PDB file of C-alpha atoms in Angstrom:
ATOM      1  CA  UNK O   1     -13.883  -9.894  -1.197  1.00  0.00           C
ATOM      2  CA  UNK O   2     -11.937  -8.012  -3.620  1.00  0.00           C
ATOM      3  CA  UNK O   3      -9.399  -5.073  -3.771  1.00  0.00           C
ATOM      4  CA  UNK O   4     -12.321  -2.771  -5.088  1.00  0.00           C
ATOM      5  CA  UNK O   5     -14.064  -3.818  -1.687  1.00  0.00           C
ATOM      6  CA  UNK O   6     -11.006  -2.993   0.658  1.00  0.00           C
ATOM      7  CA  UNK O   7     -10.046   0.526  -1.008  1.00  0.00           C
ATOM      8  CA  UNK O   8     -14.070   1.540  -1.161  1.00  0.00           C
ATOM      9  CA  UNK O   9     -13.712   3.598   1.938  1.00  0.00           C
ATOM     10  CA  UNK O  10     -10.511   5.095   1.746  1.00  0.00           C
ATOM     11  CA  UNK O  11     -11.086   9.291   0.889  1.00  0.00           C
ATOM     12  CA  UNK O  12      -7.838   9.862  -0.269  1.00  0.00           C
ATOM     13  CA  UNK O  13      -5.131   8.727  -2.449  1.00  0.00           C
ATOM     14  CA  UNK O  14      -1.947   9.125  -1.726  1.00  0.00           C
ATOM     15  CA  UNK O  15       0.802   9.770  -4.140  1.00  0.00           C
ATOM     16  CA  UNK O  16       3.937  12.109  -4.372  1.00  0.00           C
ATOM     17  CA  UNK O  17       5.445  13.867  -8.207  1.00  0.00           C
ATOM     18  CA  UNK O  18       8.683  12.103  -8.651  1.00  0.00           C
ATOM     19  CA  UNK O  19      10.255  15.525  -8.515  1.00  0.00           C
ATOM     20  CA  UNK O  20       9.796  15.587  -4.830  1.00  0.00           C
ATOM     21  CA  UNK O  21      12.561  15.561  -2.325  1.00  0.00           C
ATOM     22  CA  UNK O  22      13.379  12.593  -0.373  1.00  0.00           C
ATOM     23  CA  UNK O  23      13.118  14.570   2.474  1.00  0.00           C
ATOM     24  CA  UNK O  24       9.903  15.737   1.792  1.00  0.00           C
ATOM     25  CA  UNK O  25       8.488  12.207   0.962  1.00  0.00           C
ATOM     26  CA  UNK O  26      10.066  10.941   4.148  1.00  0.00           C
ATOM     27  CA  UNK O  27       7.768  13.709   5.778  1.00  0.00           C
ATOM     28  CA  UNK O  28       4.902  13.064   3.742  1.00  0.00           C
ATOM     29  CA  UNK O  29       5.064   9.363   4.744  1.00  0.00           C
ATOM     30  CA  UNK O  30       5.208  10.366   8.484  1.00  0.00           C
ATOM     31  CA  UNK O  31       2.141  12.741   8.692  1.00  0.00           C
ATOM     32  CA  UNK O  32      -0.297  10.062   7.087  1.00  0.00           C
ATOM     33  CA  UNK O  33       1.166   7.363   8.942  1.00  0.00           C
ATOM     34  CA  UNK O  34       1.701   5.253   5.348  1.00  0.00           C
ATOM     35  CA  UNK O  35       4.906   3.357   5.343  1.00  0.00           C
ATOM     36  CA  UNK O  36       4.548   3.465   1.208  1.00  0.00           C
ATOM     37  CA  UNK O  37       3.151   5.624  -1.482  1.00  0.00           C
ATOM     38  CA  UNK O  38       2.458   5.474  -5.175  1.00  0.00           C
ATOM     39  CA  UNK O  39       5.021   8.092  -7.401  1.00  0.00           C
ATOM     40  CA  UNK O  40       3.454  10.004 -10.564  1.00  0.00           C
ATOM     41  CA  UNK O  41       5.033  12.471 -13.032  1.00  0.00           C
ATOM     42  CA  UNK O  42       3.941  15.581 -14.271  1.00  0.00           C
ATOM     43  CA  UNK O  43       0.908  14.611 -16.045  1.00  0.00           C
ATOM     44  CA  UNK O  44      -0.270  12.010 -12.968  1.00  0.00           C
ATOM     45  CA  UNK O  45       0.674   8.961 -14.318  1.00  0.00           C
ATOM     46  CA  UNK O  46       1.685   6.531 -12.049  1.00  0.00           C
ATOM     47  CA  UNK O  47       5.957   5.883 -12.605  1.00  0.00           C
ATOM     48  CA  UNK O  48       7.012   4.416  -9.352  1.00  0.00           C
ATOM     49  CA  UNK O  49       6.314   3.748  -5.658  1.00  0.00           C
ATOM     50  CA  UNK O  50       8.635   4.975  -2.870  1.00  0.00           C
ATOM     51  CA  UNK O  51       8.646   3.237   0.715  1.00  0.00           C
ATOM     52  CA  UNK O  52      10.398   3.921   4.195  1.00  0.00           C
ATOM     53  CA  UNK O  53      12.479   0.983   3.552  1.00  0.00           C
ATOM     54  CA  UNK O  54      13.912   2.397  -0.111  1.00  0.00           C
ATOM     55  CA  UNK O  55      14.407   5.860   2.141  1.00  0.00           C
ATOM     56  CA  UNK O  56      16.572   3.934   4.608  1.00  0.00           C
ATOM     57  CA  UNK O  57      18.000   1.673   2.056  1.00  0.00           C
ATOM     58  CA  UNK O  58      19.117   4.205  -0.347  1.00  0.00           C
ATOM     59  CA  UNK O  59      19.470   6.970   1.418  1.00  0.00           C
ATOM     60  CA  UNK O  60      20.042   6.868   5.181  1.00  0.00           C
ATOM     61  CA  UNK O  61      22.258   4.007   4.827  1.00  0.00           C
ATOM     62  CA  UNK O  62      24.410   5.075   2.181  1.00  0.00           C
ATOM     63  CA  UNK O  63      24.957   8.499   4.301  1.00  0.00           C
ATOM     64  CA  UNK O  64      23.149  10.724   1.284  1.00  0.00           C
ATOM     65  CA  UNK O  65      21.518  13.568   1.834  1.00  0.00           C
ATOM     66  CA  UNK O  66      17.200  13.810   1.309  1.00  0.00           C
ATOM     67  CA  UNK O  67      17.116  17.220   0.772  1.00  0.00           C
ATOM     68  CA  UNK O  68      18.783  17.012  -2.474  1.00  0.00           C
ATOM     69  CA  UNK O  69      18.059  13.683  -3.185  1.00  0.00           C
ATOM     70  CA  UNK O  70      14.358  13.139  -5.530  1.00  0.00           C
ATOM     71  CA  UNK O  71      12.503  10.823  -5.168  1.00  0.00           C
ATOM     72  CA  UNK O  72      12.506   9.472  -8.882  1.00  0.00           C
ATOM     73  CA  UNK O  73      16.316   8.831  -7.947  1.00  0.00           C
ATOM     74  CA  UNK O  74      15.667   5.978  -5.461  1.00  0.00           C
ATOM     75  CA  UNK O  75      11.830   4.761  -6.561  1.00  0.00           C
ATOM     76  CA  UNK O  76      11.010   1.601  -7.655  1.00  0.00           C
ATOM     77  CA  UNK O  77       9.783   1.657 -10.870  1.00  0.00           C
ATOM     78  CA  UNK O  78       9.229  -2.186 -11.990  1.00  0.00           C
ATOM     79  CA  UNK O  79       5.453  -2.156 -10.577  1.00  0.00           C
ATOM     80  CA  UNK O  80       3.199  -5.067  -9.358  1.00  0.00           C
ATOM     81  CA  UNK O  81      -0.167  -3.783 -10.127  1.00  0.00           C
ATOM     82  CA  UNK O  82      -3.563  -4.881  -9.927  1.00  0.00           C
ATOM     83  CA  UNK O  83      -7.334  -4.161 -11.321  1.00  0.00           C
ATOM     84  CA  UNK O  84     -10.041  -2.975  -8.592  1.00  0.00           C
ATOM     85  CA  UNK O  85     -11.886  -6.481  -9.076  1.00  0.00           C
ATOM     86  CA  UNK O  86      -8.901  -8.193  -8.208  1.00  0.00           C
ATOM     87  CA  UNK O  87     -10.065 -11.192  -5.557  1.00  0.00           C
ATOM     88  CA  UNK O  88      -7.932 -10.212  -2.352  1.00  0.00           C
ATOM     89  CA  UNK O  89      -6.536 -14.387  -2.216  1.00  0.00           C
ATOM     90  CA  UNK O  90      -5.217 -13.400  -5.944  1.00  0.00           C
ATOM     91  CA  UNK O  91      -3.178 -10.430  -3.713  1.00  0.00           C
ATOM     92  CA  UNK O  92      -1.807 -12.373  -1.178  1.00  0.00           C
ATOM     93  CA  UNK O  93      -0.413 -14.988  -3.636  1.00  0.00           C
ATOM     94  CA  UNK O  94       1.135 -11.864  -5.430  1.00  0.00           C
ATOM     95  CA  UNK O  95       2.952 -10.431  -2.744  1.00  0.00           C
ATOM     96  CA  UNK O  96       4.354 -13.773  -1.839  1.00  0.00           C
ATOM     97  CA  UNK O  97       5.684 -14.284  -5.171  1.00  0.00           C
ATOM     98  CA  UNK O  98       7.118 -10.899  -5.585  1.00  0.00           C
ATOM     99  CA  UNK O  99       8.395 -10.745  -1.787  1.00  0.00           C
ATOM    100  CA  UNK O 100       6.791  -7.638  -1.787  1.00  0.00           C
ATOM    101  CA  UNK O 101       4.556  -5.537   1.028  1.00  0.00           C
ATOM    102  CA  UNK O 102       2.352  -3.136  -1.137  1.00  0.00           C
ATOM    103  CA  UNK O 103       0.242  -3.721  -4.219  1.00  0.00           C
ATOM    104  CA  UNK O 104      -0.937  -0.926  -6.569  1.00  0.00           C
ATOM    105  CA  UNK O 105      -3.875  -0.293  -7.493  1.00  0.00           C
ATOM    106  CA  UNK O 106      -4.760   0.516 -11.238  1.00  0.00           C
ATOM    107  CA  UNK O 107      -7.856   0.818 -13.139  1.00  0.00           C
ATOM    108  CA  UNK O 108      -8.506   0.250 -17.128  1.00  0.00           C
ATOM    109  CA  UNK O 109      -7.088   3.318 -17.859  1.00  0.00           C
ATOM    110  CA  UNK O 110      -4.188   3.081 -15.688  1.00  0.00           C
ATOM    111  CA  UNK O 111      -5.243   5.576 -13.184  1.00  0.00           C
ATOM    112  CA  UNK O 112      -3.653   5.237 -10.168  1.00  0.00           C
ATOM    113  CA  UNK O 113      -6.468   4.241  -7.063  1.00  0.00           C
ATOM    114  CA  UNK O 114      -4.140   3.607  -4.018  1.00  0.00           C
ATOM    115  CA  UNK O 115      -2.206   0.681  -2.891  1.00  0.00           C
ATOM    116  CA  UNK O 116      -3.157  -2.431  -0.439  1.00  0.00           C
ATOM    117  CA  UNK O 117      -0.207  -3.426   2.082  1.00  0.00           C
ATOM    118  CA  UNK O 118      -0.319  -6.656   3.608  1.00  0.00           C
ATOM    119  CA  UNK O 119      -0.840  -5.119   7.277  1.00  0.00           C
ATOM    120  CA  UNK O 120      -4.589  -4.177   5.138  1.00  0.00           C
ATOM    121  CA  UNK O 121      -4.980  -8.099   4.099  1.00  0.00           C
ATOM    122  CA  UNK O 122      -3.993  -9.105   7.836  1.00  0.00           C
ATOM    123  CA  UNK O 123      -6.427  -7.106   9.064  1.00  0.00           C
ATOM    124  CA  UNK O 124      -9.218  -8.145   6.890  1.00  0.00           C
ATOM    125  CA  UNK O 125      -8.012 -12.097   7.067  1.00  0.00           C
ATOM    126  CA  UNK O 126      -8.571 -11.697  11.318  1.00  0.00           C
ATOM    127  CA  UNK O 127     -11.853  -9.847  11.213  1.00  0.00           C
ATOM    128  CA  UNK O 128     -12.938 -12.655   8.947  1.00  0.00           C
ATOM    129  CA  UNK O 129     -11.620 -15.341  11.481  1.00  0.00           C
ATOM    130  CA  UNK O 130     -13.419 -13.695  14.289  1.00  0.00           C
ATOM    131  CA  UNK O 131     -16.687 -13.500  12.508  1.00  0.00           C
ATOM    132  CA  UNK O 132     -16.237 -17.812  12.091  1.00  0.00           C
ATOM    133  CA  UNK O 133     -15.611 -18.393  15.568  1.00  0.00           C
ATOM    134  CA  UNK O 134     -18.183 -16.155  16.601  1.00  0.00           C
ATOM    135  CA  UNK O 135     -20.369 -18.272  14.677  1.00  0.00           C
ATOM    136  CA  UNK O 136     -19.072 -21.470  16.156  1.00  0.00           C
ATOM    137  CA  UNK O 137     -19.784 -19.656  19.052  1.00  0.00           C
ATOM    138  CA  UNK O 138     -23.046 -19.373  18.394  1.00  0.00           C
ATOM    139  CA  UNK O 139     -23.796 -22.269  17.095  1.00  0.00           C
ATOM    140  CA  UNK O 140     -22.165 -24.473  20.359  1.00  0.00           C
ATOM    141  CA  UNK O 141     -23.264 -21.841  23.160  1.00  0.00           C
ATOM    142  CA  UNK O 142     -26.581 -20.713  21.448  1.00  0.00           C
ATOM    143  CA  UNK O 143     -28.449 -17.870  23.765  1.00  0.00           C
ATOM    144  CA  UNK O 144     -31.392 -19.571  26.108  1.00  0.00           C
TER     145      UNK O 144
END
C-alpha cells in the first residue's frame, strides 16, 4: 500500500494562507478535528505546516496572543515531504527519523495533496493485522 492509496478517499484538503491568525488556525484545527495542517501563500504553494503542538508551544506557552499572532510567524517551514506513490513502510521509517507525526503530501509539480499522520498508518497497520489473524482464523477453525 502506498500514500496515493491512503489519501484516495479523503474529499478535502486541508490547508490555511500563512496570513491567517493563530487564532483562527487554532479554530480551523478544532472544527475538522485535524491536529495538523499544511500552510500555503498567496499563490497556493505549499510554505509550511502548522500543528496544535507549535500553537501551544509557541504561543500558549509563551503567554502570546493568537489573535495577532499569523500563522507564518510560528510554522514550520523545513518540510518532510513525500510523492503519492510513496510505499507507506518508506513513511513510517520517515517519521521515525525525523521524530515527526505528519508527512506531506506533494505531487510532481509540488502541489500540495494533504498530509498522512501516524494515527492514519496505525490505523491501517491494525486493520492489516486483523485481516492475518482472521485468516489464521480461518485457516485453524475452518467453517463445517
Amino acid at each position: 500500500m502506498n500514500v496515493k492509496d491512503l489519501i484516495a478517499s479523503r474529499r478535502e484538503v486541508f490547508s490555511i494562507n500563512e496570513e491567517t491568525t493563530v487564532h483562527d488556525a487554532a479554530r480551523f484545527l478544532r472544527e475538522k478535528q485535524v491536529r495538523a495542517v499544511g500552510v500555503v501563500n498567496a499563490s497556493g504553494k505549499l510554505v509550511g505546516a502548522v500543528s496544535q503542538s507549535d500553537i501551544s508551544d509557541k504561543v500558549a506557552a509563551e503567554n502570546k496572543c493568537p489573535a495577532w499572532m499569523r500563522v507564518a510567524e510560528i510554522m514550520t517551514r523545513e518540510l518532510v515531504t513525500v510523492p503519492p506513490d510513496t510505499p507507506l513502510e518508506a513513511c513510517i521509517l520517515l517519521m521515525e527519523k525525523n521524530g515527526i507525526l505528519h508527512l506531506l503530501v506533494v505531487d510532481e509539480n509540488s502541489g500540495f495533496r494533504g498530509m498522512i499522520s501516524v494515527q492514519d498508518l496505525l490505523r491501517v497497520i491494525a486493520l492489516d493485522e486483523k485481516a492475518r489473524a482472521d485468516l489464521m482464523e480461518a485457516l485453524i477453525f475452518p467453517q463445517r
